[in-house]
Short mmCIF file of N, CA and C in Angstrom, two decimals:
data_model
loop_
_atom_site.label_atom_id
_atom_site.label_comp_id
_atom_site.label_asym_id
_atom_site.label_seq_id
_atom_site.Cartn_x
_atom_site.Cartn_y
_atom_site.Cartn_z
N MET A 17 -15.43 -12.02 -6.20
CA MET A 17 -16.13 -11.79 -7.09
C MET A 17 -17.32 -10.95 -7.65
N VAL A 18 -17.85 -9.88 -6.56
CA VAL A 18 -18.60 -8.98 -6.08
C VAL A 18 -18.09 -7.50 -7.30
N ILE A 19 -16.63 -7.53 -7.08
CA ILE A 19 -16.41 -6.37 -8.01
C ILE A 19 -16.30 -6.43 -9.67
N PRO A 20 -15.98 -7.34 -10.18
CA PRO A 20 -16.35 -7.44 -11.79
C PRO A 20 -18.01 -7.37 -11.94
N PHE A 21 -18.84 -7.18 -11.46
CA PHE A 21 -19.77 -7.23 -11.66
C PHE A 21 -20.69 -5.34 -10.92
N LEU A 22 -19.74 -5.32 -10.14
CA LEU A 22 -19.41 -3.53 -9.85
C LEU A 22 -19.41 -2.92 -11.76
N VAL A 23 -18.83 -3.04 -12.18
CA VAL A 23 -18.49 -2.58 -13.50
C VAL A 23 -19.40 -2.07 -14.75
N ILE A 24 -20.53 -3.76 -14.17
CA ILE A 24 -21.56 -4.30 -15.08
C ILE A 24 -23.07 -3.11 -14.22
N TYR A 25 -22.76 -3.64 -13.20
CA TYR A 25 -23.94 -2.93 -12.51
C TYR A 25 -23.54 -1.22 -12.49
N LEU A 26 -22.90 -0.40 -12.63
CA LEU A 26 -22.28 0.59 -12.46
C LEU A 26 -22.44 1.40 -14.29
N SER A 27 -22.10 0.66 -14.79
CA SER A 27 -22.33 0.88 -16.69
C SER A 27 -24.14 0.30 -16.92
N GLU A 28 -24.22 -0.93 -16.75
CA GLU A 28 -25.31 -0.65 -17.69
C GLU A 28 -26.61 -0.47 -17.20
N THR A 29 -26.68 -0.91 -15.79
CA THR A 29 -28.13 -0.59 -15.00
C THR A 29 -27.89 1.07 -14.54
N LEU A 30 -26.64 1.59 -13.90
CA LEU A 30 -26.87 3.01 -13.77
C LEU A 30 -26.44 3.89 -14.77
N ASN A 31 -26.18 3.34 -15.95
CA ASN A 31 -25.74 3.94 -17.16
C ASN A 31 -24.21 5.58 -16.70
N PHE A 32 -23.61 4.81 -15.72
CA PHE A 32 -22.30 6.16 -15.21
C PHE A 32 -21.24 5.84 -16.69
N SER A 33 -20.77 6.65 -17.07
CA SER A 33 -19.57 7.63 -18.36
C SER A 33 -18.42 6.34 -17.88
N PRO A 34 -17.73 6.45 -18.64
CA PRO A 34 -16.61 5.43 -17.77
C PRO A 34 -15.54 6.18 -17.26
N ALA A 35 -15.63 6.92 -17.03
CA ALA A 35 -14.95 7.89 -16.25
C ALA A 35 -15.62 8.20 -15.03
N LYS A 36 -16.65 7.90 -14.72
CA LYS A 36 -17.53 7.70 -13.24
C LYS A 36 -17.39 6.08 -12.74
N VAL A 37 -17.19 5.26 -13.72
CA VAL A 37 -17.51 3.86 -12.99
C VAL A 37 -15.26 3.37 -13.29
N GLY A 38 -14.82 4.18 -13.75
CA GLY A 38 -13.44 4.32 -13.60
C GLY A 38 -13.21 4.50 -12.08
N THR A 39 -13.93 5.96 -11.77
CA THR A 39 -13.10 6.99 -10.81
C THR A 39 -13.81 6.27 -9.66
N ILE A 40 -14.91 5.10 -9.61
CA ILE A 40 -15.39 4.38 -8.65
C ILE A 40 -15.11 3.30 -8.03
N ILE A 41 -14.44 2.75 -9.37
CA ILE A 41 -13.18 1.43 -8.90
C ILE A 41 -12.25 2.24 -8.58
N SER A 42 -11.27 2.91 -8.68
CA SER A 42 -10.02 3.27 -8.58
C SER A 42 -10.25 3.53 -6.91
N ALA A 43 -11.44 4.34 -6.92
CA ALA A 43 -11.21 4.43 -5.28
C ALA A 43 -11.05 3.15 -4.35
N ASN A 44 -11.58 2.19 -4.70
CA ASN A 44 -11.78 0.98 -4.34
C ASN A 44 -10.54 0.54 -4.05
N VAL A 45 -8.97 0.46 -5.11
CA VAL A 45 -8.42 0.05 -5.54
C VAL A 45 -7.10 0.92 -5.02
N ILE A 46 -7.41 2.80 -4.76
CA ILE A 46 -5.99 3.09 -3.99
C ILE A 46 -6.18 3.10 -2.73
N PHE A 47 -7.29 2.97 -2.05
CA PHE A 47 -7.49 2.83 -0.42
C PHE A 47 -7.20 1.05 -0.09
N GLY A 48 -7.69 0.75 -1.02
CA GLY A 48 -6.61 -0.76 -0.79
C GLY A 48 -5.22 -1.25 -0.81
N ARG A 49 -4.87 -0.11 -2.16
CA ARG A 49 -3.62 -1.08 -2.09
C ARG A 49 -2.46 -0.03 -1.68
N PHE A 50 -2.68 1.42 -1.06
CA PHE A 50 -1.89 2.04 -0.65
C PHE A 50 -1.63 2.50 0.82
N LEU A 51 -3.15 1.78 1.43
CA LEU A 51 -3.37 2.02 3.05
C LEU A 51 -2.61 1.17 4.00
N PRO A 52 -2.41 -0.04 3.04
CA PRO A 52 -1.85 -0.89 3.99
C PRO A 52 -0.76 -1.18 4.82
N ILE A 53 0.35 -0.11 4.19
CA ILE A 53 1.56 0.24 4.83
C ILE A 53 0.76 0.41 6.68
N LEU A 54 -0.03 1.86 6.40
CA LEU A 54 -0.29 2.35 7.69
C LEU A 54 -1.15 0.88 8.82
N THR A 55 -2.36 0.70 7.97
CA THR A 55 -3.10 -0.82 8.62
C THR A 55 -2.60 -1.51 8.79
N GLY A 56 -1.57 -2.17 8.52
CA GLY A 56 -0.43 -3.52 9.34
C GLY A 56 0.11 -2.67 10.03
N ALA A 57 0.69 -1.14 9.96
CA ALA A 57 1.48 -1.39 11.60
C ALA A 57 1.04 -0.52 12.34
N LEU A 58 -0.70 -0.75 12.14
CA LEU A 58 -1.96 -0.34 12.73
C LEU A 58 -2.46 -1.26 13.66
N GLY A 59 -2.26 -2.67 12.91
CA GLY A 59 -2.27 -4.23 13.37
C GLY A 59 -1.43 -4.36 14.28
N ASP A 60 -0.14 -4.00 13.76
CA ASP A 60 1.15 -4.59 15.10
C ASP A 60 0.88 -3.99 16.37
N LYS A 61 0.77 -2.80 16.19
CA LYS A 61 0.55 -2.25 17.74
C LYS A 61 -0.92 -2.20 18.51
N VAL A 62 -1.81 -2.86 17.91
CA VAL A 62 -3.13 -3.47 18.86
C VAL A 62 -3.66 -4.41 18.42
N SER A 63 -3.07 -5.25 17.75
CA SER A 63 -3.59 -6.91 17.61
C SER A 63 -3.92 -6.87 15.95
N HIS A 64 -3.37 -7.50 15.65
CA HIS A 64 -4.17 -7.68 14.22
C HIS A 64 -5.55 -8.66 13.85
N GLY A 65 -6.06 -9.25 15.46
CA GLY A 65 -7.05 -9.94 15.45
C GLY A 65 -8.41 -8.54 15.51
N TYR A 66 -7.87 -7.95 16.07
CA TYR A 66 -9.02 -6.42 16.20
C TYR A 66 -9.34 -5.82 14.59
N THR A 67 -7.82 -5.46 14.06
CA THR A 67 -7.82 -4.55 12.37
C THR A 67 -8.00 -5.20 11.83
N LEU A 68 -7.94 -7.05 11.91
CA LEU A 68 -9.15 -7.92 10.80
C LEU A 68 -10.49 -7.45 10.92
N LEU A 69 -11.27 -7.81 12.39
CA LEU A 69 -12.45 -7.07 13.16
C LEU A 69 -13.08 -5.89 11.50
N LEU A 70 -12.29 -5.54 11.82
CA LEU A 70 -12.83 -4.18 11.39
C LEU A 70 -12.49 -4.35 10.19
N GLY A 71 -11.38 -4.79 9.29
CA GLY A 71 -11.68 -4.82 8.18
C GLY A 71 -12.67 -5.19 7.24
N ILE A 72 -12.77 -6.23 8.08
CA ILE A 72 -14.45 -7.39 7.17
C ILE A 72 -15.64 -6.38 8.01
N PHE A 73 -15.61 -5.52 8.68
CA PHE A 73 -16.25 -5.31 9.26
C PHE A 73 -16.41 -3.79 8.13
N LEU A 74 -15.99 -3.23 8.00
CA LEU A 74 -16.10 -2.00 6.85
C LEU A 74 -16.32 -2.38 5.52
N ARG A 75 -15.19 -3.93 5.17
CA ARG A 75 -16.01 -4.28 4.05
C ARG A 75 -17.26 -4.56 3.79
N GLY A 76 -18.04 -4.97 4.99
CA GLY A 76 -19.38 -5.61 4.78
C GLY A 76 -20.16 -4.12 4.77
N ILE A 77 -20.06 -3.28 5.31
CA ILE A 77 -20.55 -1.98 5.70
C ILE A 77 -20.54 -1.41 3.65
N GLY A 78 -19.26 -1.54 3.18
CA GLY A 78 -19.15 -1.39 2.02
C GLY A 78 -20.07 -1.25 0.90
N PHE A 79 -19.96 -3.36 0.81
CA PHE A 79 -20.70 -3.88 0.06
C PHE A 79 -22.45 -3.30 -0.12
N PHE A 80 -22.76 -2.76 1.45
CA PHE A 80 -24.18 -2.89 1.78
C PHE A 80 -24.54 -1.67 1.24
N CYS A 81 -23.40 -0.47 1.43
CA CYS A 81 -23.38 0.90 0.53
C CYS A 81 -23.97 0.57 -1.23
N TYR A 82 -22.69 -0.62 -1.65
CA TYR A 82 -22.85 -0.26 -3.27
C TYR A 82 -24.70 -0.74 -3.32
N ALA A 83 -25.07 -1.48 -2.34
CA ALA A 83 -26.46 -1.41 -2.90
C ALA A 83 -27.63 -0.76 -2.55
N LEU A 84 -26.83 -0.18 -1.34
CA LEU A 84 -28.27 1.31 -0.89
C LEU A 84 -27.86 2.21 -1.92
N PHE A 85 -26.54 3.53 -2.34
CA PHE A 85 -26.73 4.32 -2.70
C PHE A 85 -26.66 3.84 -4.05
N ASP A 86 -27.46 4.81 -5.33
CA ASP A 86 -26.90 5.22 -6.73
C ASP A 86 -26.39 5.86 -7.70
N ASN A 87 -25.54 7.22 -6.99
CA ASN A 87 -25.19 8.30 -6.80
C ASN A 87 -23.76 8.23 -6.79
N PHE A 88 -23.14 8.55 -7.82
CA PHE A 88 -21.74 9.17 -7.79
C PHE A 88 -21.03 9.17 -6.38
N THR A 89 -21.13 10.08 -5.55
CA THR A 89 -20.64 10.39 -4.32
C THR A 89 -21.26 8.94 -3.63
N GLY A 90 -22.40 8.74 -3.37
CA GLY A 90 -22.99 7.42 -2.60
C GLY A 90 -21.45 6.63 -2.66
N LEU A 91 -21.55 5.95 -4.20
CA LEU A 91 -20.65 4.66 -4.50
C LEU A 91 -19.37 4.74 -3.94
N ILE A 92 -18.67 6.35 -4.11
CA ILE A 92 -17.37 6.60 -4.02
C ILE A 92 -17.39 6.48 -2.32
N PHE A 93 -18.17 6.72 -1.87
CA PHE A 93 -17.80 6.45 -0.03
C PHE A 93 -17.66 4.72 -0.07
N ALA A 94 -18.99 3.83 -0.70
CA ALA A 94 -18.85 2.28 -0.67
C ALA A 94 -17.83 2.03 -1.08
N SER A 95 -16.84 2.62 -2.38
CA SER A 95 -15.73 2.39 -2.58
C SER A 95 -14.36 2.14 -1.50
N ILE A 96 -14.61 3.22 -0.79
CA ILE A 96 -13.72 3.82 0.01
C ILE A 96 -14.15 3.30 0.94
N LEU A 97 -14.51 2.64 1.61
CA LEU A 97 -14.99 1.74 2.44
C LEU A 97 -14.54 0.02 2.19
N VAL A 98 -14.43 0.11 1.07
CA VAL A 98 -14.24 -1.13 0.49
C VAL A 98 -12.98 -1.62 0.50
N GLY A 99 -12.31 -0.19 0.05
CA GLY A 99 -10.86 -0.30 -0.10
C GLY A 99 -9.87 -0.39 1.28
N ILE A 100 -10.84 0.68 2.23
CA ILE A 100 -10.26 0.47 3.40
C ILE A 100 -9.98 -0.63 4.25
N GLY A 101 -11.51 -1.55 4.17
CA GLY A 101 -11.65 -2.70 4.78
C GLY A 101 -10.27 -3.80 4.25
N GLY A 102 -10.15 -3.35 2.96
CA GLY A 102 -9.48 -4.63 2.57
C GLY A 102 -7.79 -4.17 2.56
N ALA A 103 -8.11 -2.70 3.18
CA ALA A 103 -6.52 -2.21 3.72
C ALA A 103 -5.62 -2.80 5.13
N PHE A 104 -7.12 -3.23 5.57
CA PHE A 104 -7.05 -3.46 7.31
C PHE A 104 -7.09 -4.87 7.02
N TYR A 105 -7.67 -5.36 6.52
CA TYR A 105 -7.85 -6.89 6.32
C TYR A 105 -6.52 -8.14 6.10
N ASP A 106 -6.37 -7.89 4.60
CA ASP A 106 -5.13 -8.16 3.93
C ASP A 106 -3.66 -8.56 5.29
N PRO A 107 -3.07 -7.25 5.65
CA PRO A 107 -1.79 -7.64 6.64
C PRO A 107 -2.47 -8.56 7.66
N SER A 108 -3.66 -8.30 7.96
CA SER A 108 -4.16 -8.96 9.61
C SER A 108 -4.01 -10.11 9.32
N VAL A 109 -4.94 -10.84 8.33
CA VAL A 109 -4.87 -12.39 7.98
C VAL A 109 -4.01 -13.02 7.80
N MET A 110 -2.57 -11.70 7.01
CA MET A 110 -1.35 -12.73 6.61
C MET A 110 -0.51 -12.56 8.07
N SER A 111 -1.02 -11.28 8.80
CA SER A 111 0.01 -12.25 9.99
C SER A 111 -0.61 -12.68 10.75
N ILE A 112 -1.94 -12.65 10.90
CA ILE A 112 -2.31 -14.39 11.91
C ILE A 112 -1.85 -15.28 11.09
N PHE A 113 -2.07 -15.69 10.13
CA PHE A 113 -1.53 -16.73 9.43
C PHE A 113 -0.03 -17.60 9.86
N SER A 114 0.62 -16.08 10.16
CA SER A 114 2.15 -15.90 10.13
C SER A 114 2.55 -16.59 11.71
N THR A 115 1.29 -16.36 12.21
CA THR A 115 1.85 -16.91 13.80
C THR A 115 1.08 -18.35 14.02
N GLN A 116 0.86 -19.25 12.91
CA GLN A 116 1.03 -20.43 13.45
C GLN A 116 1.81 -21.21 13.10
N THR A 117 1.81 -22.70 13.41
CA THR A 117 2.67 -23.62 13.87
C THR A 117 2.89 -23.72 12.02
N ASP A 118 3.95 -24.46 11.16
CA ASP A 118 4.05 -24.82 10.26
C ASP A 118 3.39 -25.74 9.74
N GLU A 119 2.67 -26.74 10.28
CA GLU A 119 1.62 -27.76 9.81
C GLU A 119 0.06 -27.05 9.54
N GLN A 120 -0.48 -25.80 10.57
CA GLN A 120 -1.66 -25.35 10.68
C GLN A 120 -1.59 -24.50 9.70
N ARG A 121 -0.30 -24.15 9.08
CA ARG A 121 -0.02 -22.54 8.07
C ARG A 121 -0.17 -23.22 6.52
N LYS A 122 -0.06 -24.64 6.81
CA LYS A 122 0.06 -25.46 5.37
C LYS A 122 -1.59 -25.82 4.90
N ARG A 123 -2.04 -26.23 6.16
CA ARG A 123 -3.56 -26.36 6.37
C ARG A 123 -4.10 -24.96 5.63
N THR A 124 -4.20 -24.21 6.78
CA THR A 124 -4.93 -22.94 6.16
C THR A 124 -4.62 -22.79 5.03
N PHE A 125 -3.04 -22.35 4.51
CA PHE A 125 -3.57 -21.99 3.02
C PHE A 125 -3.77 -23.09 1.98
N THR A 126 -3.99 -24.20 1.98
CA THR A 126 -4.57 -25.03 1.39
C THR A 126 -5.99 -24.44 1.19
N TYR A 127 -6.89 -24.26 2.35
CA TYR A 127 -8.25 -24.04 2.68
C TYR A 127 -8.02 -23.00 1.63
N LEU A 128 -7.80 -21.38 2.05
CA LEU A 128 -7.71 -20.76 1.82
C LEU A 128 -7.74 -20.75 0.14
N ASN A 129 -6.70 -20.73 -0.78
CA ASN A 129 -6.64 -21.45 -1.66
C ASN A 129 -7.62 -21.98 -2.17
N GLN A 130 -8.47 -23.15 -1.97
CA GLN A 130 -9.49 -24.06 -2.42
C GLN A 130 -11.18 -23.25 -2.49
N ALA A 131 -10.62 -22.18 -1.29
CA ALA A 131 -12.23 -21.02 -1.00
C ALA A 131 -11.77 -20.57 -2.07
N LEU A 132 -10.47 -19.75 -2.27
CA LEU A 132 -10.66 -18.85 -3.84
C LEU A 132 -10.95 -19.28 -5.29
N ASN A 133 -10.41 -20.27 -5.10
CA ASN A 133 -10.75 -21.33 -6.22
C ASN A 133 -11.77 -21.54 -6.75
N ALA A 134 -12.91 -21.84 -5.44
CA ALA A 134 -14.49 -21.88 -5.42
C ALA A 134 -15.10 -21.05 -5.66
N GLY A 135 -14.35 -19.24 -4.80
CA GLY A 135 -15.48 -18.20 -5.72
C GLY A 135 -15.16 -18.27 -6.62
N ALA A 136 -13.55 -18.50 -7.28
CA ALA A 136 -13.71 -17.71 -8.58
C ALA A 136 -14.47 -18.77 -10.01
N ILE A 137 -14.57 -20.13 -9.26
CA ILE A 137 -15.63 -20.48 -10.62
C ILE A 137 -16.88 -20.62 -10.58
N LEU A 138 -16.96 -20.18 -8.66
CA LEU A 138 -18.75 -19.98 -8.69
C LEU A 138 -19.47 -18.86 -8.22
N GLY A 139 -18.64 -18.22 -8.18
CA GLY A 139 -19.19 -16.49 -7.71
C GLY A 139 -19.13 -16.21 -9.00
N PRO A 140 -18.88 -15.87 -10.43
CA PRO A 140 -19.71 -15.81 -11.24
C PRO A 140 -20.89 -16.79 -11.53
N LEU A 141 -21.30 -17.53 -11.53
CA LEU A 141 -22.32 -18.01 -11.77
C LEU A 141 -23.55 -17.72 -10.94
N ILE A 142 -22.95 -18.20 -9.32
CA ILE A 142 -23.65 -17.55 -8.39
C ILE A 142 -24.44 -16.07 -8.55
N ALA A 143 -23.61 -15.08 -8.88
CA ALA A 143 -24.08 -13.69 -8.80
C ALA A 143 -24.30 -13.31 -10.44
N ALA A 144 -24.52 -13.98 -11.35
CA ALA A 144 -25.39 -14.38 -12.75
C ALA A 144 -26.83 -14.52 -12.56
N ILE A 145 -26.98 -15.28 -11.22
CA ILE A 145 -28.19 -15.92 -10.78
C ILE A 145 -28.77 -14.90 -10.12
N LEU A 146 -28.37 -14.04 -9.26
CA LEU A 146 -28.56 -13.13 -7.95
C LEU A 146 -28.80 -11.83 -9.21
N LEU A 147 -27.90 -11.30 -10.17
CA LEU A 147 -28.59 -10.60 -11.07
C LEU A 147 -29.82 -10.19 -10.95
N MET A 148 -30.13 -11.13 -12.25
CA MET A 148 -31.46 -11.33 -12.48
C MET A 148 -32.42 -11.57 -11.31
N ILE A 149 -32.55 -11.31 -10.03
CA ILE A 149 -33.18 -11.02 -8.87
C ILE A 149 -33.52 -10.12 -9.03
N ASP A 150 -32.25 -9.19 -8.81
CA ASP A 150 -32.03 -7.28 -9.04
C ASP A 150 -30.46 -7.36 -8.94
N PRO A 151 -30.40 -6.39 -9.21
CA PRO A 151 -29.03 -5.89 -9.51
C PRO A 151 -27.88 -5.78 -8.42
N THR A 152 -28.49 -5.22 -7.47
CA THR A 152 -27.81 -5.14 -6.15
C THR A 152 -27.51 -6.15 -4.95
N THR A 153 -28.51 -7.37 -5.45
CA THR A 153 -28.67 -8.53 -4.80
C THR A 153 -27.26 -9.01 -4.53
N PRO A 154 -26.42 -8.90 -5.36
CA PRO A 154 -24.96 -9.53 -5.39
C PRO A 154 -24.29 -8.72 -4.12
N PHE A 155 -24.43 -7.76 -4.22
CA PHE A 155 -23.47 -6.61 -2.90
C PHE A 155 -24.05 -6.78 -1.62
N MET A 156 -25.44 -6.78 -1.45
CA MET A 156 -26.60 -7.21 -0.78
C MET A 156 -25.83 -8.73 0.48
N LEU A 157 -25.74 -9.86 -0.68
CA LEU A 157 -25.49 -10.84 0.01
C LEU A 157 -23.92 -10.63 0.45
N SER A 158 -23.22 -10.27 -0.09
CA SER A 158 -21.59 -10.10 -0.08
C SER A 158 -21.61 -9.59 1.55
N GLY A 159 -22.43 -8.46 1.66
CA GLY A 159 -22.17 -7.25 2.79
C GLY A 159 -23.21 -8.70 3.39
N LEU A 160 -23.56 -9.04 3.87
CA LEU A 160 -24.91 -9.88 4.94
C LEU A 160 -23.42 -11.05 5.29
N LEU A 161 -23.01 -11.57 4.45
CA LEU A 161 -22.07 -12.34 4.59
C LEU A 161 -20.81 -11.69 4.81
N LEU A 162 -20.26 -10.78 4.57
CA LEU A 162 -18.78 -10.58 5.49
C LEU A 162 -19.48 -10.30 6.52
N ILE A 163 -20.14 -9.85 7.41
CA ILE A 163 -21.37 -8.77 8.79
C ILE A 163 -20.99 -11.10 9.19
N ILE A 164 -21.93 -11.66 9.08
CA ILE A 164 -21.81 -12.80 9.42
C ILE A 164 -20.88 -13.61 9.75
N ILE A 165 -19.87 -13.47 8.94
CA ILE A 165 -18.28 -13.90 9.43
C ILE A 165 -17.97 -12.97 10.03
N ASN A 166 -18.11 -12.06 10.16
CA ASN A 166 -17.70 -10.64 11.02
C ASN A 166 -17.82 -11.29 12.66
N ILE A 167 -19.56 -11.89 12.79
CA ILE A 167 -19.85 -12.27 14.00
C ILE A 167 -19.32 -13.33 14.62
N ILE A 168 -18.65 -14.07 13.73
CA ILE A 168 -18.18 -15.78 14.07
C ILE A 168 -16.91 -15.14 14.51
N LEU A 169 -16.04 -14.55 13.80
CA LEU A 169 -14.59 -13.75 14.00
C LEU A 169 -14.57 -13.36 15.44
N ILE A 170 -15.49 -12.74 15.88
CA ILE A 170 -15.65 -11.79 17.07
C ILE A 170 -15.94 -13.45 18.27
N TYR A 171 -16.70 -14.10 17.90
CA TYR A 171 -16.71 -15.31 19.14
C TYR A 171 -15.59 -16.19 19.15
N PHE A 172 -14.69 -16.65 18.13
CA PHE A 172 -13.24 -16.98 17.98
C PHE A 172 -12.27 -16.66 18.27
N LYS A 173 -12.30 -14.69 18.73
CA LYS A 173 -11.16 -13.70 18.51
C LYS A 173 -9.91 -13.86 18.73
N ASN A 174 -10.35 -15.35 20.77
CA ASN A 174 -9.12 -15.23 21.48
C ASN A 174 -8.06 -16.82 20.92
N ASP A 175 -8.23 -16.99 19.61
CA ASP A 175 -8.40 -17.74 19.31
C ASP A 175 -6.99 -17.82 18.05
N TYR A 176 -6.95 -15.90 17.28
CA TYR A 176 -6.22 -15.45 16.33
C TYR A 176 -5.64 -14.43 16.92
N GLN A 177 -5.49 -14.14 18.49
CA GLN A 177 -4.74 -12.79 18.04
C GLN A 177 -3.54 -12.76 17.91
N THR A 178 -3.00 -11.69 17.65
CA THR A 178 -1.58 -12.09 17.72
C THR A 178 -0.39 -11.21 18.37
N ILE A 179 0.63 -10.96 18.43
CA ILE A 179 1.55 -10.44 19.72
C ILE A 179 1.54 -8.73 19.14
N LYS A 180 1.51 -7.67 20.20
CA LYS A 180 1.59 -6.24 19.46
C LYS A 180 3.21 -6.14 19.80
N ALA A 181 3.19 -5.21 18.57
CA ALA A 181 4.45 -4.89 18.58
C ALA A 181 4.99 -3.66 19.41
N THR A 182 6.59 -3.83 20.62
CA THR A 182 6.71 -3.15 21.30
C THR A 182 7.39 -2.26 20.96
N SER A 183 8.07 -1.99 19.86
CA SER A 183 8.99 -1.09 19.04
C SER A 183 8.23 -0.46 18.66
N ARG A 184 9.05 0.60 18.25
CA ARG A 184 9.12 1.70 17.23
C ARG A 184 8.41 1.42 16.05
N LEU A 185 7.39 2.20 15.22
CA LEU A 185 6.99 2.16 13.51
C LEU A 185 8.50 2.23 13.06
N THR A 186 9.25 3.43 13.34
CA THR A 186 10.33 3.85 12.95
C THR A 186 11.20 3.46 12.82
N ASN A 187 12.13 2.60 13.42
CA ASN A 187 12.90 1.66 13.78
C ASN A 187 12.85 0.42 13.62
N ASN A 188 11.82 -0.02 12.88
CA ASN A 188 11.02 -1.18 12.22
C ASN A 188 11.37 -0.73 10.94
N ILE A 189 11.30 0.32 10.35
CA ILE A 189 11.56 0.68 8.78
C ILE A 189 13.36 0.87 8.81
N LYS A 190 13.64 1.21 9.92
CA LYS A 190 14.81 1.10 9.95
C LYS A 190 15.74 0.09 9.62
N GLN A 191 15.16 -0.80 10.71
CA GLN A 191 15.73 -2.30 10.38
C GLN A 191 15.53 -2.92 9.16
N ILE A 192 14.77 -2.90 8.66
CA ILE A 192 14.17 -3.20 6.78
C ILE A 192 15.08 -2.60 6.24
N PHE A 193 15.62 -1.46 5.90
CA PHE A 193 16.26 -0.98 4.76
C PHE A 193 17.52 -1.02 5.27
N SER A 194 18.27 -1.49 6.45
CA SER A 194 19.07 -2.52 6.74
C SER A 194 19.45 -3.43 6.79
N ASP A 195 18.96 -3.99 6.45
CA ASP A 195 18.77 -5.29 5.83
C ASP A 195 19.04 -5.48 4.51
N LYS A 196 20.14 -6.59 4.32
CA LYS A 196 20.90 -5.92 2.99
C LYS A 196 20.54 -7.20 2.20
N GLU A 197 19.88 -8.32 2.95
CA GLU A 197 20.05 -9.84 2.45
C GLU A 197 18.15 -9.53 2.26
N TYR A 198 17.45 -8.71 3.13
CA TYR A 198 15.98 -8.72 2.52
C TYR A 198 16.43 -7.67 1.49
N ILE A 199 16.70 -6.71 1.56
CA ILE A 199 16.65 -5.37 0.08
C ILE A 199 17.24 -5.94 -1.39
#
């Protein structure tokens, strides 16, 4: 829930023009939505456990950068880091979830949805309170939370490793496009 507050922070606190705000937000979206095809394939090769850690770490650093920078270039850099972090995180976490047993997967998705719903409800309330302290506090807290999560996940990394792919990416793509039922 920090990203919606980023728009307010950029426009109201930093007085950026709508074009600059849109560019900063777009950098996050572009990197976060177009790179997963590459970051997911990389995770298949090196293990999604490692790419998950890298994604959470990059996102955490990106959120810290939102708080540290108040210039356009620095904030573009922060958005790119957050986007790349998301591009590593999303396919990795879904791959890790898919390796679980049916019972574990049901429970995991239930907890994930509960956490997302709690975040959607409590996130704006917490962020609004934090904004009263300092406009950069939600970003610092988000960055800190992600780094703490990353440290915890490093400790448990042997519990969520995925199998490394042995086939070539081009062979996988050919297989996908030759599967008429999937297409």
